[in-house]
Short mmCIF file of C-alpha atoms in Angstrom, two decimals:
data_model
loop_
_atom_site.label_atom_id
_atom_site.label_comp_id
_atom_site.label_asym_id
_atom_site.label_seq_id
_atom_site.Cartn_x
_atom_site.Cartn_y
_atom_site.Cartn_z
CA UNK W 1 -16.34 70.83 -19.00
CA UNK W 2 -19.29 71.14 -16.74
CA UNK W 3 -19.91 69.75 -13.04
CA UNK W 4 -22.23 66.88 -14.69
CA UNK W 5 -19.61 66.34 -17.34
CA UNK W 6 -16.47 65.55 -14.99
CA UNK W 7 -19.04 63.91 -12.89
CA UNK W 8 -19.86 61.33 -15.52
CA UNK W 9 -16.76 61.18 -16.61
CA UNK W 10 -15.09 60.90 -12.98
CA UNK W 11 -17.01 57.72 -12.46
CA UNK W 12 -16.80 56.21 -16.11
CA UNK W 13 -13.00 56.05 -15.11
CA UNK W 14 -13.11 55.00 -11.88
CA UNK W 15 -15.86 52.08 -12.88
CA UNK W 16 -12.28 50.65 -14.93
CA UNK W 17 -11.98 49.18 -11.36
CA UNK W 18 -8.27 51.21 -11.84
CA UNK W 19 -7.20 53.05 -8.60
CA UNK W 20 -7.05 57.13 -9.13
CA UNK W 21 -4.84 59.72 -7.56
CA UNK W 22 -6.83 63.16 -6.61
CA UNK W 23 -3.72 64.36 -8.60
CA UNK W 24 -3.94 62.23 -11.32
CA UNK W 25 -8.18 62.98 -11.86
CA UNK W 26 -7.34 66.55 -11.32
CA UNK W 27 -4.67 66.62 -14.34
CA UNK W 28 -7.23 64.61 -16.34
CA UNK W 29 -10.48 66.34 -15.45
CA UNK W 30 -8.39 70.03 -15.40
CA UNK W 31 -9.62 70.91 -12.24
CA UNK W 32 -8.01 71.41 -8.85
CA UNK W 33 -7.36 68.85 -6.23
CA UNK W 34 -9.79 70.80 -3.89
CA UNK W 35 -12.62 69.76 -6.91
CA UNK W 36 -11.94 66.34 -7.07
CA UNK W 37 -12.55 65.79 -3.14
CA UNK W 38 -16.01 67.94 -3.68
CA UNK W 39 -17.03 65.85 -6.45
CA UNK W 40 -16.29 62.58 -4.09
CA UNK W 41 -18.68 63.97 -1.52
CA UNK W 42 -21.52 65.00 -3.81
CA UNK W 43 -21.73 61.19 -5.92
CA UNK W 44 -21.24 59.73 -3.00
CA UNK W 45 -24.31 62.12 -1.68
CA UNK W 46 -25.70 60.47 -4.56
CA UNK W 47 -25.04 57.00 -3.54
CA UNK W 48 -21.93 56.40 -5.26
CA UNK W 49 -19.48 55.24 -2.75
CA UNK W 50 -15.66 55.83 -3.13
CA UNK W 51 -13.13 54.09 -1.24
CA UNK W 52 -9.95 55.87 0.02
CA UNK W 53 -7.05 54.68 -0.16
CA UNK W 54 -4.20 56.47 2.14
CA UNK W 55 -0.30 56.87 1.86
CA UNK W 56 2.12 57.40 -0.96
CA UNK W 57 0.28 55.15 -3.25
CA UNK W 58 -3.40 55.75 -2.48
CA UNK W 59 -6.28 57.08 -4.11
CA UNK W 60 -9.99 56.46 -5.10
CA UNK W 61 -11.52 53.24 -6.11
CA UNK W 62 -14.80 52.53 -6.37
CA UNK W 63 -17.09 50.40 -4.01
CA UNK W 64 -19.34 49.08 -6.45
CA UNK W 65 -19.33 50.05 -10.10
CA UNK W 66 -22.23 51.60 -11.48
CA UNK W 67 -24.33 51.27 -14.59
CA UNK W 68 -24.45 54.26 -16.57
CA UNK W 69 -27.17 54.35 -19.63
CA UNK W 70 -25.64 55.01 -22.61
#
């Protein structure tokens, strides 16, 4: 898939309100760990803000979810 693509789709499963593992995005999104931190820092360059959570059973959640046109 394409940058845009995961983007869209990177948010679409964090706006489940579901916390994500960078491990667990990268598996879905088939992309490295290294990726999913990038594409954190570019949406939230965008104005998407991700929360981290830290330790054993952390991950991403988002702040606020976000309305995507369909």
């Amino acid at each position: 898939m394409s940058k845009l693509s995961n983007l869209l789709v990177m948010v679409e499963l964090l706006n489940t309100g579901r916390k994500y593992g960078v491990k667990e995005l990268s598996s879905y999104l088939e992309v490295s760990e290294r990726v999913i931190r990038e594409y954190k820092l570019f949406l939230e360059e965008a104005g998407i803000f991700i929360d981290t959570i830290r330790g054993p059973y952390g991950g991403y959640i988002l702040r606020k979810r976000v309305n995507i046109p369909t």
